[in-house]
Coordinates of C-alpha atoms and ligand atoms in Angstrom, one line a residue:
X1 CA -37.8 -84.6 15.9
X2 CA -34.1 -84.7 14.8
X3 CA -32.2 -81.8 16.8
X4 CA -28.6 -81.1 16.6
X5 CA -26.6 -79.2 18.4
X6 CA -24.9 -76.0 17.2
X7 CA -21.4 -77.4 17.1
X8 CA -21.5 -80.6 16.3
X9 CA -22.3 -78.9 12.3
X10 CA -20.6 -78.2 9.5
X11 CA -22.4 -74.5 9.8
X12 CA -20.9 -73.7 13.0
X13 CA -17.0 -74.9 11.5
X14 CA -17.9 -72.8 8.7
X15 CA -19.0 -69.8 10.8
X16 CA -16.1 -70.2 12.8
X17 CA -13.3 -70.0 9.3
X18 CA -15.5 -67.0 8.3
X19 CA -15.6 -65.1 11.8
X20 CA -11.5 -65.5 11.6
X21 CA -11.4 -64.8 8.3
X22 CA -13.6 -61.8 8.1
X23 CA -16.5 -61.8 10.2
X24 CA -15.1 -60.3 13.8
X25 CA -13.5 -57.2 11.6
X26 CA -16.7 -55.8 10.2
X27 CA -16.8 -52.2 10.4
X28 CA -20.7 -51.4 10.2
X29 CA -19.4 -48.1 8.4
X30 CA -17.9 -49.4 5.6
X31 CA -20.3 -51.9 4.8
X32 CA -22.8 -48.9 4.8
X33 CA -20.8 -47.3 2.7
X34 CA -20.1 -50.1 0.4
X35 CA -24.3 -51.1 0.3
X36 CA -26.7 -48.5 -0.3
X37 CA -29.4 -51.5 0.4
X38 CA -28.0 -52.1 3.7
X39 CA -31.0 -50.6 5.1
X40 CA -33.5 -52.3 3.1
X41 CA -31.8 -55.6 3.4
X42 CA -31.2 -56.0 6.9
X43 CA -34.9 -54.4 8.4
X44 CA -37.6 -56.9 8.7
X45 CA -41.4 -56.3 8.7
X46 CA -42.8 -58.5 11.3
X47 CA -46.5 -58.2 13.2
X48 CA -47.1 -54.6 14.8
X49 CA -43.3 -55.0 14.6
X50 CA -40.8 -53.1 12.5
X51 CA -36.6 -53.7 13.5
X52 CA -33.9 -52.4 11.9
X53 CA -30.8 -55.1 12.5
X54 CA -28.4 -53.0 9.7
X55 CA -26.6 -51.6 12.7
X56 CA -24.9 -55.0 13.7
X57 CA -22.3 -56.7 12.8
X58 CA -23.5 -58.8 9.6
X59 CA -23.5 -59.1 6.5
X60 CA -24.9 -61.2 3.6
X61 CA -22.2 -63.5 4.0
X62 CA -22.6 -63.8 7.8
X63 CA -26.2 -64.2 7.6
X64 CA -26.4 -66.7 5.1
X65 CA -24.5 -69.1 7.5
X66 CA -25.9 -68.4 10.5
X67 CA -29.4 -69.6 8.3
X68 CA -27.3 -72.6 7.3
X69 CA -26.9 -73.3 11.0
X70 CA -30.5 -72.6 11.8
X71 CA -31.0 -75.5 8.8
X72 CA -28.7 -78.0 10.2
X73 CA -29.5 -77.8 13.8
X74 CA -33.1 -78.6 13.0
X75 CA -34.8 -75.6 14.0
X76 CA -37.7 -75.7 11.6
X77 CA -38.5 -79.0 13.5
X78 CA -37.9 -77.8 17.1
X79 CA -40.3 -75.2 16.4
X80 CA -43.0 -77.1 14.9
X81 CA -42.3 -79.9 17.5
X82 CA -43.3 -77.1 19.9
X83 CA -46.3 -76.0 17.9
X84 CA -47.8 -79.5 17.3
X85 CA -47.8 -79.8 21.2
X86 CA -44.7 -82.8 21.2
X87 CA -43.0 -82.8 25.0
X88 CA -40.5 -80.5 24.1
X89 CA -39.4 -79.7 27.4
X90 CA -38.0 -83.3 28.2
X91 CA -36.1 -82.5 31.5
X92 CA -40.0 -82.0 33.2
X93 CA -41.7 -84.4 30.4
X94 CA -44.2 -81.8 29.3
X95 CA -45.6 -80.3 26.5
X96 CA -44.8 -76.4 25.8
X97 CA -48.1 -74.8 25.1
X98 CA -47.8 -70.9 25.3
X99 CA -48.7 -70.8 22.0
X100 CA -51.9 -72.9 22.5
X101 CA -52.9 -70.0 25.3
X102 CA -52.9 -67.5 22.2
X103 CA -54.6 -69.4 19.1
X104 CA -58.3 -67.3 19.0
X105 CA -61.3 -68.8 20.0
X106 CA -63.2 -71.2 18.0
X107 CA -60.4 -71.6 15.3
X108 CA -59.3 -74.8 14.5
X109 CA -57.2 -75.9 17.0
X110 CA -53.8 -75.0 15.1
X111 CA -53.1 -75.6 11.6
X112 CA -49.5 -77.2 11.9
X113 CA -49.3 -80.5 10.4
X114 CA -50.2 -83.5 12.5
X115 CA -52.1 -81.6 15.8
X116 CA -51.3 -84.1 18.2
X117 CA -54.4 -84.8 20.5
X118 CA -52.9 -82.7 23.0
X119 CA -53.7 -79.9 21.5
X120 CA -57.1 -81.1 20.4
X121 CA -58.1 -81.8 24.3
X122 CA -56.1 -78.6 25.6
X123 CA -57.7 -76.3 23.5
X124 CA -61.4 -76.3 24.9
X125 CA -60.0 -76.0 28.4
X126 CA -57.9 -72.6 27.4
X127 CA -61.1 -71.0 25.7
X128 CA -63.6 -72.0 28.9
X129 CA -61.1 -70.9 31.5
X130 CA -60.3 -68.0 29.1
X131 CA -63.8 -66.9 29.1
X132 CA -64.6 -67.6 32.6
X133 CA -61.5 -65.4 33.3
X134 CA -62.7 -62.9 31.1
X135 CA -66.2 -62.7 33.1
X136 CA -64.5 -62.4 36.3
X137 CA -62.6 -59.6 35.1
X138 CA -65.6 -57.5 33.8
X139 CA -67.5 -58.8 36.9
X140 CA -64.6 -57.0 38.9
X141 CA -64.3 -53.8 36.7
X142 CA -67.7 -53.3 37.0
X143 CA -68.1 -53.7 40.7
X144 CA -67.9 -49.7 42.2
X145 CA -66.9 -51.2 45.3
X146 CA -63.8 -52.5 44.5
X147 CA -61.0 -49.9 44.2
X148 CA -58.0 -51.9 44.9
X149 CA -56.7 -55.4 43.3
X150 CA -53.2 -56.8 44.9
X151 CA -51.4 -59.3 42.9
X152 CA -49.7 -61.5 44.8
X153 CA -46.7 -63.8 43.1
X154 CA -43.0 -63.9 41.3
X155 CA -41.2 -64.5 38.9
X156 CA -43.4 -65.7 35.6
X157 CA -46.4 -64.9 38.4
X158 CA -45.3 -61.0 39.0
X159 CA -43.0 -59.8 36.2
X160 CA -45.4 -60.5 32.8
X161 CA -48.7 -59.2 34.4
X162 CA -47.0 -56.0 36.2
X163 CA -44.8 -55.3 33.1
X164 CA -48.1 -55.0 30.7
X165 CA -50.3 -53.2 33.1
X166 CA -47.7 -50.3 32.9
X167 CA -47.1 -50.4 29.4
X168 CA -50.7 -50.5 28.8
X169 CA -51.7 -47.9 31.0
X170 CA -52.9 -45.8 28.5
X171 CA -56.3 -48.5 27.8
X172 CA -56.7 -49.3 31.5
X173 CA -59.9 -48.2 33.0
X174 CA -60.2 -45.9 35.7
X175 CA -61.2 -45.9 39.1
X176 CA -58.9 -49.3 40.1
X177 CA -55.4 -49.1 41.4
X178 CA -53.5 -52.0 40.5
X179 CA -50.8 -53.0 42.8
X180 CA -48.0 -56.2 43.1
X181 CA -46.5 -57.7 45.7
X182 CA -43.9 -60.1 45.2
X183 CA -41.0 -60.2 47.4
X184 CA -41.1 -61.8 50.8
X185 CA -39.3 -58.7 52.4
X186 CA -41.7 -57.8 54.3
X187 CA -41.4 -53.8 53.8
X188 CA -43.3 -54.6 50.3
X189 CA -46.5 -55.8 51.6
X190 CA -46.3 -53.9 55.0
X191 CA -46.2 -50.6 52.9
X192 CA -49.4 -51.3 51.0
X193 CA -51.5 -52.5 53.6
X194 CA -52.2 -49.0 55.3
X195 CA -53.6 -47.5 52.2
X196 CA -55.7 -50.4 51.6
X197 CA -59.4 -51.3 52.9
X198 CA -60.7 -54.8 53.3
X199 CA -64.4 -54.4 52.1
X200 CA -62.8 -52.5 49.0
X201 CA -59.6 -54.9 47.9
X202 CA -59.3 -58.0 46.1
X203 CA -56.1 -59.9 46.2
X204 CA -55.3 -62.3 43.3
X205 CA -53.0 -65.0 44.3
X206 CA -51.5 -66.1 41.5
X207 CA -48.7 -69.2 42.1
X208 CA -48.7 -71.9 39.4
X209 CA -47.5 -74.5 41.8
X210 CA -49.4 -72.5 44.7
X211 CA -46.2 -73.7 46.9
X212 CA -43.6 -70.9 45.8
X213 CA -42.6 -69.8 49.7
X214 CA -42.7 -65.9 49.1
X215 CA -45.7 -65.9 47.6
X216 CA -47.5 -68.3 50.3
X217 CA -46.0 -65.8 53.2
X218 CA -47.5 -62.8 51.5
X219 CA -50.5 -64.9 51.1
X220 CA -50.7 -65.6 54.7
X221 CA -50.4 -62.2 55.6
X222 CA -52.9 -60.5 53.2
X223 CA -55.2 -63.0 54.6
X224 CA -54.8 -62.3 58.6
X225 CA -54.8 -58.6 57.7
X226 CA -57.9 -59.1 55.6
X227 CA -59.5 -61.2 58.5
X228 CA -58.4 -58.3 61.0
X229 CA -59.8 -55.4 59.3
X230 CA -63.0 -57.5 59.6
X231 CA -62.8 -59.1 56.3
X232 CA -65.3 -62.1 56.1
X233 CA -66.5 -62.6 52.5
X234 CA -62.7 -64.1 51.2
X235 CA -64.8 -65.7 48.1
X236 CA -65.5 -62.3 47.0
X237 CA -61.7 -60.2 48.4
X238 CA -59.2 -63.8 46.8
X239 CA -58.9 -65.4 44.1
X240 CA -56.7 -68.0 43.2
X241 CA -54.4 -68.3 39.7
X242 CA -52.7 -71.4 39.6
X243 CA -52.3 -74.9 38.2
X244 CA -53.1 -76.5 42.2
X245 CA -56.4 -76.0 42.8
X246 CA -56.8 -78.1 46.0
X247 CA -53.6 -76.0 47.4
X248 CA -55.8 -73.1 46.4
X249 CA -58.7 -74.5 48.4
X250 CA -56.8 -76.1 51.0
X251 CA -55.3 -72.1 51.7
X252 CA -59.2 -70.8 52.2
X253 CA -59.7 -69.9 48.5
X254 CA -63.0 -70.9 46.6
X255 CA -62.8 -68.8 43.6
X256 CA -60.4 -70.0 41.7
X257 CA -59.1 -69.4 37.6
X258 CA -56.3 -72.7 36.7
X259 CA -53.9 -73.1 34.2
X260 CA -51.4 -76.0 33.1
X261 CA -48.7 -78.0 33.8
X262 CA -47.3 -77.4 30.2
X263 CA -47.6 -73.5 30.7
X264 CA -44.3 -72.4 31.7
X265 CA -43.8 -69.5 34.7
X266 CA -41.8 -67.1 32.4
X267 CA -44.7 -67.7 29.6
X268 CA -47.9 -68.1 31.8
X269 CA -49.5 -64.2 31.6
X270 CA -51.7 -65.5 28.8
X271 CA -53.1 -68.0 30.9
X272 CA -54.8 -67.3 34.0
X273 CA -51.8 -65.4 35.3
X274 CA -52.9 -62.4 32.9
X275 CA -55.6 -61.6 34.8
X276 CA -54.5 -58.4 36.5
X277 CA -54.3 -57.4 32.4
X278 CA -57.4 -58.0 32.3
X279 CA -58.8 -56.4 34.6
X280 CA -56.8 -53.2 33.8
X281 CA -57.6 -53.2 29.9
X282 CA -61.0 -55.1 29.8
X283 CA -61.9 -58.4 28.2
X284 CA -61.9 -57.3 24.7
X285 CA -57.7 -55.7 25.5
X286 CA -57.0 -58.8 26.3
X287 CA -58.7 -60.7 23.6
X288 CA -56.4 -58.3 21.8
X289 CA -53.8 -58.8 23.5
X290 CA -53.8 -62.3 22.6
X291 CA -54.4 -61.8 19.3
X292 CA -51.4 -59.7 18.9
X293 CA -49.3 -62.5 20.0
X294 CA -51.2 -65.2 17.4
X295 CA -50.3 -62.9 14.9
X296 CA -46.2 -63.2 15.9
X297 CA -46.7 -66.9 16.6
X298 CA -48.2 -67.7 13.1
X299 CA -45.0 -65.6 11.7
X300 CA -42.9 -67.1 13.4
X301 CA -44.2 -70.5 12.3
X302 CA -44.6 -69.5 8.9
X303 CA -42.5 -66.9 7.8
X304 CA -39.5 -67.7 5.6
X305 CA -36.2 -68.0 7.7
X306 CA -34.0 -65.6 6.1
X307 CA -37.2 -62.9 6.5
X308 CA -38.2 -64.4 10.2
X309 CA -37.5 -61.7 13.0
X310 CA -37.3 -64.0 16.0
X311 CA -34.9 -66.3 13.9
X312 CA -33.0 -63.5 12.6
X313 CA -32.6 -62.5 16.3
X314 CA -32.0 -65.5 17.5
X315 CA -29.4 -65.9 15.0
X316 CA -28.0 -62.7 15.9
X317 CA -27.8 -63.7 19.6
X318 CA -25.9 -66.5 18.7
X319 CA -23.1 -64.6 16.7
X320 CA -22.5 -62.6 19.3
X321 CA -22.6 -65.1 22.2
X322 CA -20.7 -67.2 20.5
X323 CA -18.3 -65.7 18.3
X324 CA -17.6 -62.1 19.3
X325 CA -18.2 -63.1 22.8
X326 CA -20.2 -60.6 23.6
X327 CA -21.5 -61.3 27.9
X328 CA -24.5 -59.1 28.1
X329 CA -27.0 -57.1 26.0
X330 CA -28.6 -53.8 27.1
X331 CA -32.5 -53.2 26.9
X332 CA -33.2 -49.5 25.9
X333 CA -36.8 -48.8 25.5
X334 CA -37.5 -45.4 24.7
X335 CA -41.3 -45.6 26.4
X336 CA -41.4 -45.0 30.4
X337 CA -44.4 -47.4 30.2
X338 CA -42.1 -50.1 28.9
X339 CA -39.9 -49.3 32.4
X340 CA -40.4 -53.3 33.3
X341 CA -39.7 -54.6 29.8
X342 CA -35.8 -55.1 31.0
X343 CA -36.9 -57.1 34.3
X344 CA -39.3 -59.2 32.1
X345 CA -36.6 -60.0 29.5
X346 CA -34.1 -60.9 32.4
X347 CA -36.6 -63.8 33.3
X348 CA -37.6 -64.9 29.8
X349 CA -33.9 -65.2 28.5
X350 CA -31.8 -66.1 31.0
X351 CA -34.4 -68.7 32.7
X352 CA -34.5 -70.2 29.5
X353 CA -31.4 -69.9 28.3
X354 CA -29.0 -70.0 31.4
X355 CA -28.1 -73.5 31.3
X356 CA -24.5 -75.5 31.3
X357 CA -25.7 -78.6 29.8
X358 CA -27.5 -79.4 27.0
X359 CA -30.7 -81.0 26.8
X360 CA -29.5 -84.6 27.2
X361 CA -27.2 -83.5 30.4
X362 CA -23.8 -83.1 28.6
X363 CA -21.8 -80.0 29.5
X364 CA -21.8 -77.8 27.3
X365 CA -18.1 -76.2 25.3
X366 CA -19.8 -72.9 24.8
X367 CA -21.6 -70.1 26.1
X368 CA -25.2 -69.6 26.4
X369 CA -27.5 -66.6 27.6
X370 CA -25.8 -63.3 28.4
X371 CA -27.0 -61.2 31.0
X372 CA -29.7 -59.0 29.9
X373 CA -30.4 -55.6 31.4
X374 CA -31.1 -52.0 31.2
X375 CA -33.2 -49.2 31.8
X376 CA -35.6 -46.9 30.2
X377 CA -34.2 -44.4 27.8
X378 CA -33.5 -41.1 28.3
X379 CA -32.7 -42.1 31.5
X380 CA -29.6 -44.6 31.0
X381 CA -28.1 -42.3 29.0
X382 CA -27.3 -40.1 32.0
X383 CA -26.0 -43.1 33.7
X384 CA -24.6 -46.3 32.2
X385 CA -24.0 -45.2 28.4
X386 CA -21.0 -44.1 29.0
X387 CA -19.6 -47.3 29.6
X388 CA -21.9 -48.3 26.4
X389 CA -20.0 -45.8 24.2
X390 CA -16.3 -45.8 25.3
X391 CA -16.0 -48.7 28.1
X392 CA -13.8 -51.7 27.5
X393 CA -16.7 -54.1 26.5
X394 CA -18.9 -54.1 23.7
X395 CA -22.6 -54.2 24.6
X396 CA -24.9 -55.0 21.5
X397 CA -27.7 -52.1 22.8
X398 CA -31.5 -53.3 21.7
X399 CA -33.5 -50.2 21.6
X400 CA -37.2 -50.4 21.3
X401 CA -39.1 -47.2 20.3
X402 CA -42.9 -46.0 19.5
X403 CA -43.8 -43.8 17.0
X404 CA -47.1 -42.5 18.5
X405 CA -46.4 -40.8 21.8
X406 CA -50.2 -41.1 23.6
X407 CA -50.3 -37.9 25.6
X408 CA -50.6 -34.5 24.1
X409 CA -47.5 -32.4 25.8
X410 CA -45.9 -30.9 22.9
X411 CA -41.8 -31.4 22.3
X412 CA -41.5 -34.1 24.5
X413 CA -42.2 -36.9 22.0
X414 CA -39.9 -35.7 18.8
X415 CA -37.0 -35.3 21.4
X416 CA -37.2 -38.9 23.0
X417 CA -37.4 -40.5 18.9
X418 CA -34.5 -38.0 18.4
X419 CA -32.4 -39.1 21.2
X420 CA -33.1 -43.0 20.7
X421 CA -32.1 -42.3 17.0
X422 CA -28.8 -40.0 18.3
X423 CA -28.1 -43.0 20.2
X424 CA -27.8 -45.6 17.9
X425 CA -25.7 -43.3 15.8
X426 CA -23.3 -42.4 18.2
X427 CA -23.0 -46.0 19.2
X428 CA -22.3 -46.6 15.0
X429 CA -20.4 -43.8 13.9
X430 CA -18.1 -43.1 17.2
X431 CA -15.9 -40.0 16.6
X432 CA -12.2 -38.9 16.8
X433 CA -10.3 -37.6 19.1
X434 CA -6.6 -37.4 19.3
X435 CA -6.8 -36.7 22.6
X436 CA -8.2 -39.8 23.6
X437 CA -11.0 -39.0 26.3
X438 CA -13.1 -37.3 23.6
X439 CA -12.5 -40.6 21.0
X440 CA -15.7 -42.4 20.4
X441 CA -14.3 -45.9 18.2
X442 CA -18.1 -46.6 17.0
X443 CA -19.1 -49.4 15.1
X444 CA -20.9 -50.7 18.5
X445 CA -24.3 -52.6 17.4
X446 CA -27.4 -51.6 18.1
X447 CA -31.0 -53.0 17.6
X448 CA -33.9 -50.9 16.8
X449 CA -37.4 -52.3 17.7
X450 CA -39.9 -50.2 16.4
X451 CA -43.8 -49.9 16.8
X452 CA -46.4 -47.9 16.1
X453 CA -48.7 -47.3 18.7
X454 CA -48.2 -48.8 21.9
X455 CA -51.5 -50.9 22.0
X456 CA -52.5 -54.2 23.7
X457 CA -52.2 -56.0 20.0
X458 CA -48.5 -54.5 19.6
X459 CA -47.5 -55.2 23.2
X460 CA -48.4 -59.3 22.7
X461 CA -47.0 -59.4 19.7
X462 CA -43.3 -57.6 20.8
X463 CA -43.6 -60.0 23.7
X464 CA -44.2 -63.2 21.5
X465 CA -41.2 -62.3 19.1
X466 CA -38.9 -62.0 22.4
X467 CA -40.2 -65.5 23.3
X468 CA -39.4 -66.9 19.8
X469 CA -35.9 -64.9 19.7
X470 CA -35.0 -67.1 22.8
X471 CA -36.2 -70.1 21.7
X472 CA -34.4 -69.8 18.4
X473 CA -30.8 -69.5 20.4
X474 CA -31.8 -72.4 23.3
X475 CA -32.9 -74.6 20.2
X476 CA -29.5 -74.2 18.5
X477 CA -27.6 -74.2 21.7
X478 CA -29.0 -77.6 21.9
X479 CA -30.8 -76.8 25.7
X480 CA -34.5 -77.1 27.4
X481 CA -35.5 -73.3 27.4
X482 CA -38.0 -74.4 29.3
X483 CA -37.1 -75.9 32.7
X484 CA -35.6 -74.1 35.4
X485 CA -33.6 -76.3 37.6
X486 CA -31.0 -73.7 39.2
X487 CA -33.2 -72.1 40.9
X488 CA -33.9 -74.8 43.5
X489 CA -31.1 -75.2 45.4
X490 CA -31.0 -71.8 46.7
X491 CA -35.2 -72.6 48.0
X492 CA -33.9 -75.7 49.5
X493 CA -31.1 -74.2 51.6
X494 CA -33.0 -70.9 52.5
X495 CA -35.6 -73.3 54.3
X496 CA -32.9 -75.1 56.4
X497 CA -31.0 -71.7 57.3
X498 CA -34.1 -70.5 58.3
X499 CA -34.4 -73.0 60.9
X500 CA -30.6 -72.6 62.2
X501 CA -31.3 -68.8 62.0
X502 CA -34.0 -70.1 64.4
X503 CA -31.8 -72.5 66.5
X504 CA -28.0 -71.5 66.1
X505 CA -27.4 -74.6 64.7
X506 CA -24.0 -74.1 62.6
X507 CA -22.8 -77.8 62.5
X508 CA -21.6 -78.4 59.2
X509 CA -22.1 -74.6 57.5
X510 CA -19.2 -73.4 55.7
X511 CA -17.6 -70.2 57.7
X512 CA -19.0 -67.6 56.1
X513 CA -22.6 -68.4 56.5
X514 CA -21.6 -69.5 60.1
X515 CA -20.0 -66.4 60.4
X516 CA -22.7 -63.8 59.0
X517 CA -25.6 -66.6 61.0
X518 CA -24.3 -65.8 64.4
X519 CA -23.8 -62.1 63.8
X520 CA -27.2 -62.3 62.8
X521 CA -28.3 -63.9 65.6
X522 CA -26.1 -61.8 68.3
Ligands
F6P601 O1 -38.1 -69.7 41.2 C1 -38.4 -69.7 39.9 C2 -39.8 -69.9 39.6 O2 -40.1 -71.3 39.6 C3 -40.2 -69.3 38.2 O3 -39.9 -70.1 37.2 C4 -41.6 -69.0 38.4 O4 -42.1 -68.0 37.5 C5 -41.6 -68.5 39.8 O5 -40.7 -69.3 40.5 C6 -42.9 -68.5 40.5 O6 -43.5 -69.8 40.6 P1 -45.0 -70.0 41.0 O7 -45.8 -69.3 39.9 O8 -45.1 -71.5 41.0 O9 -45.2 -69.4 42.3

């Protein structure tokens, strides 16, 4: 697979001339004004997924480039590398096989050109454990007795299943509370316990490595609780997610749902991990689910790039990363069940994508992820949008909308479409003020994600296209999306201060943390 990296192309030169030349003065505005197609030309249809992109900075000329880059770096072949199963992820030497988690049952195993015989031999494991997953999870729903189900994990083993049990609240069935727990603070855990009962909660311990020291602690502590309330049956009350089953054993747990090495944390809740899903929305949601997020996947693999919505994203992410030097990028979805979308994305991107050296180790001369937050809209507008419309900084604002409200209070739903619309605009047009503390300048871009109905098809897709968008900049950029190496060293040093914070032992701690140690300590 022949990759290259952004800027060792003629593209990225190119794009460079054209961004001095023209490219960073693009008033949105004008080029409105100057193309009544703007619309047409810069929306894209994608699965359960409509976006408008024709409030950014681009135009045909701009566009046309960044394709040209897409071309030369070799992204067609990354992303069938990926597809095909090829060990994409070389810093860990594994395959990358989200998409594998997603292809339906019984198909053939993917119709990319040369299925390598990793995907022939992964396949029937993901549809057995799939459907053994699946039993559990009616098994559970259909048990009376059970009213409570705990998640325990974090990161990739918290954020996807807890973000689409909220946004799919709407399907989930009734008469189980679903609940996560995923910081070691205690306070989380400690707070649930009292409203819980033993012979009526089942806590899903869901670690792929089943070594990830939060989750272990809260582990240990569900399971002396459990024991103290009386708890005996823990093959019934735990279950085990994971990719280490004898861990899983080894910790007490018999009933246990696995998943793979080549299943990335950040991309794991179609595996195993999605069982709280499951269990919310039923086997058939998730089958849906699933489905929703083929449906992006075969797009993405398919789908011309100049009318490809994760490469046009991607693309997108690039320009402004790279050339406007934009830092960060706001999430704005306009659906309180979407309220963890932002925390999810934070993972997924800048996981992936916060890196310094490129795949084969060399330090990089250019940025790579920006910071990704937000909040739910109308509710950052009456904090942080100020600074979104008249702060120093521009923030390129992604909005993501839903047509069909799915509760019946009347008003509420026309006024949220109309504010995330009023938004944009403002954000676009600006407005004049002499006086200077009224003066909107505008031309700030914005993103509108749209979708229909907030359903368990829709929510896998929109999720699929963000994973695509950030493999489309991390390909270019010329990184592995899909290891995670800076988030060890801060494990390996928390395990030897908590020994001094044991001991005292400051010997050779720099004099802050010898500082803050012994005033923790006094
Ligand atoms: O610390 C980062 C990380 O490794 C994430 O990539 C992962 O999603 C999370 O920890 C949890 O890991 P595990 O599922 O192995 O407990």
């Amino acid at each position: 697979m022949a990759r290259t990296r952004c800027d060792r192309t003629a593209a990225w030169a190119a794009l460079h001339a054209h961004f001095d030349a023209a490219g960073h003065a693009l008033d949105v505005r004008q080029a409105f004004a100057a193309d009544t197609q703007r619309f047409e030309r810069f929306s894209q249809e994608a699965p359960y997924v409509f976006a408008d992109l024709s409030k950014n900075r681009i135009d045909a000329a701009t566009e046309a480039l960044l394709l040209d880059l897409a071309r030369q770096c070799g992204l067609q072949e990354h992303r069938d590398a990926m597809f095909a199963g090829q060990k994409i992820n070389n810093t860990e030497g594994r395959e990358v096989g989200h998409v594998l988690l997603r292809n339906p049952p019984l198909a053939p195993a993917t119709s990319a050109p040369a299925a390598s015989e990793f995907i022939a031999t992964e396949q029937a494991k993901v549809h057995s454990t799939l459907d053994a997953m699946l039993a559990y999870a009616e098994q559970l729903r259909a048990d009376a007795s059970i009213t409570d189900v705990v998640n325990i994990g974090i990161g990739g083993s918290d954020l996807g299943p807890q973000m689409a049990v909220l946004a799919l609240d709407a399907f989930a069935t009734t008469g189980k509370r679903m609940h996560f727990v995923s910081n070691v603070d205690g306070h989380e855990l400690a707070a649930k316990l009292p409203h819980l009962r033993a012979q009526s909660t089942v806590f899903l311990i869901a670690s792929k490595t089943f070594t990830t020291i939060e989750t272990m602690t809260n582990a240990a502590s569900a399971k002396a609780w459990f024991l103290a309330q009386g708890g005996t049956d823990t093959a019934r009350h735990f279950a085990a997610l994971t990719t280490n089953v004898p861990a899983a054993n080894a910790f007490g747990i018999s009933t246990t749902f696995g998943f793979w090495d080549w299943v990335g944390g950040r991309y794991s809740m179609w595996s195993a991990i999605g069982l709280p899903i499951a269990i919310a929305i039923g086997a058939a949601g998730f089958r849906e689910f699933l489905a929703g997020a083929h449906a992006m996947d075969e797009y993405f693999r398919t789908a011309p790039l100049e009318r490809n919505l994760p490469v046009r994203l991607g693309l997108l992410d690039v320009w402004y990363r790279n050339f406007h030097g934009f830092t960060s990028r706001s999430i704005a979805p306009y659906h309180s069940a979407l309220r963890r979308v932002p925390a999810y994305l934070q993972q997924l991107e800048m996981e992936s994508n916060g890196k310094r050296v490129d795949s084969s180790g060399e330090a990089l001369p250019f940025d790579t992820s920006p910071v990704l937050w937000g909040e739910p809209g109308t509710n950052g507008q009456h904090a942080y949008f100020q600074m979104l419309h008249q702060g120093t900084e521009v923030v390129p604002v992604e909005f993501i909308a839903v047509k069909h409200a799915r509760h019946s209070l009347p008003g509420h739903h026309p006024m949220l479409l109309a504010n995330v619309l009023a938004q944009a605009q403002a954000l676009l047009q600006g407005k004049s003020d002499a006086g200077g503390h009224k003066h909107f300048t505008g031309n700030r871009p914005s993103t509108l994600l749209l979708l229909d109905d907030l359903t368990p098809a829709a929510l896998g897709a929109l999720i699929a296209l963000q994973e695509h968008r950030v493999f489309v900049s991390g390909s270019l950029w010329g990184i592995n999306s899909f290891d995670q190496w800076g988030v060890e060293l801060g494990k390996v040093l928390a395990k030897d201060i908590e020994v001094r914070l044991a001991s005292g032992d400051v010997i050779g701690l720099d004099g802050s943390t010898a500082g803050l140690l012994a005033r923790l300590r006094a």
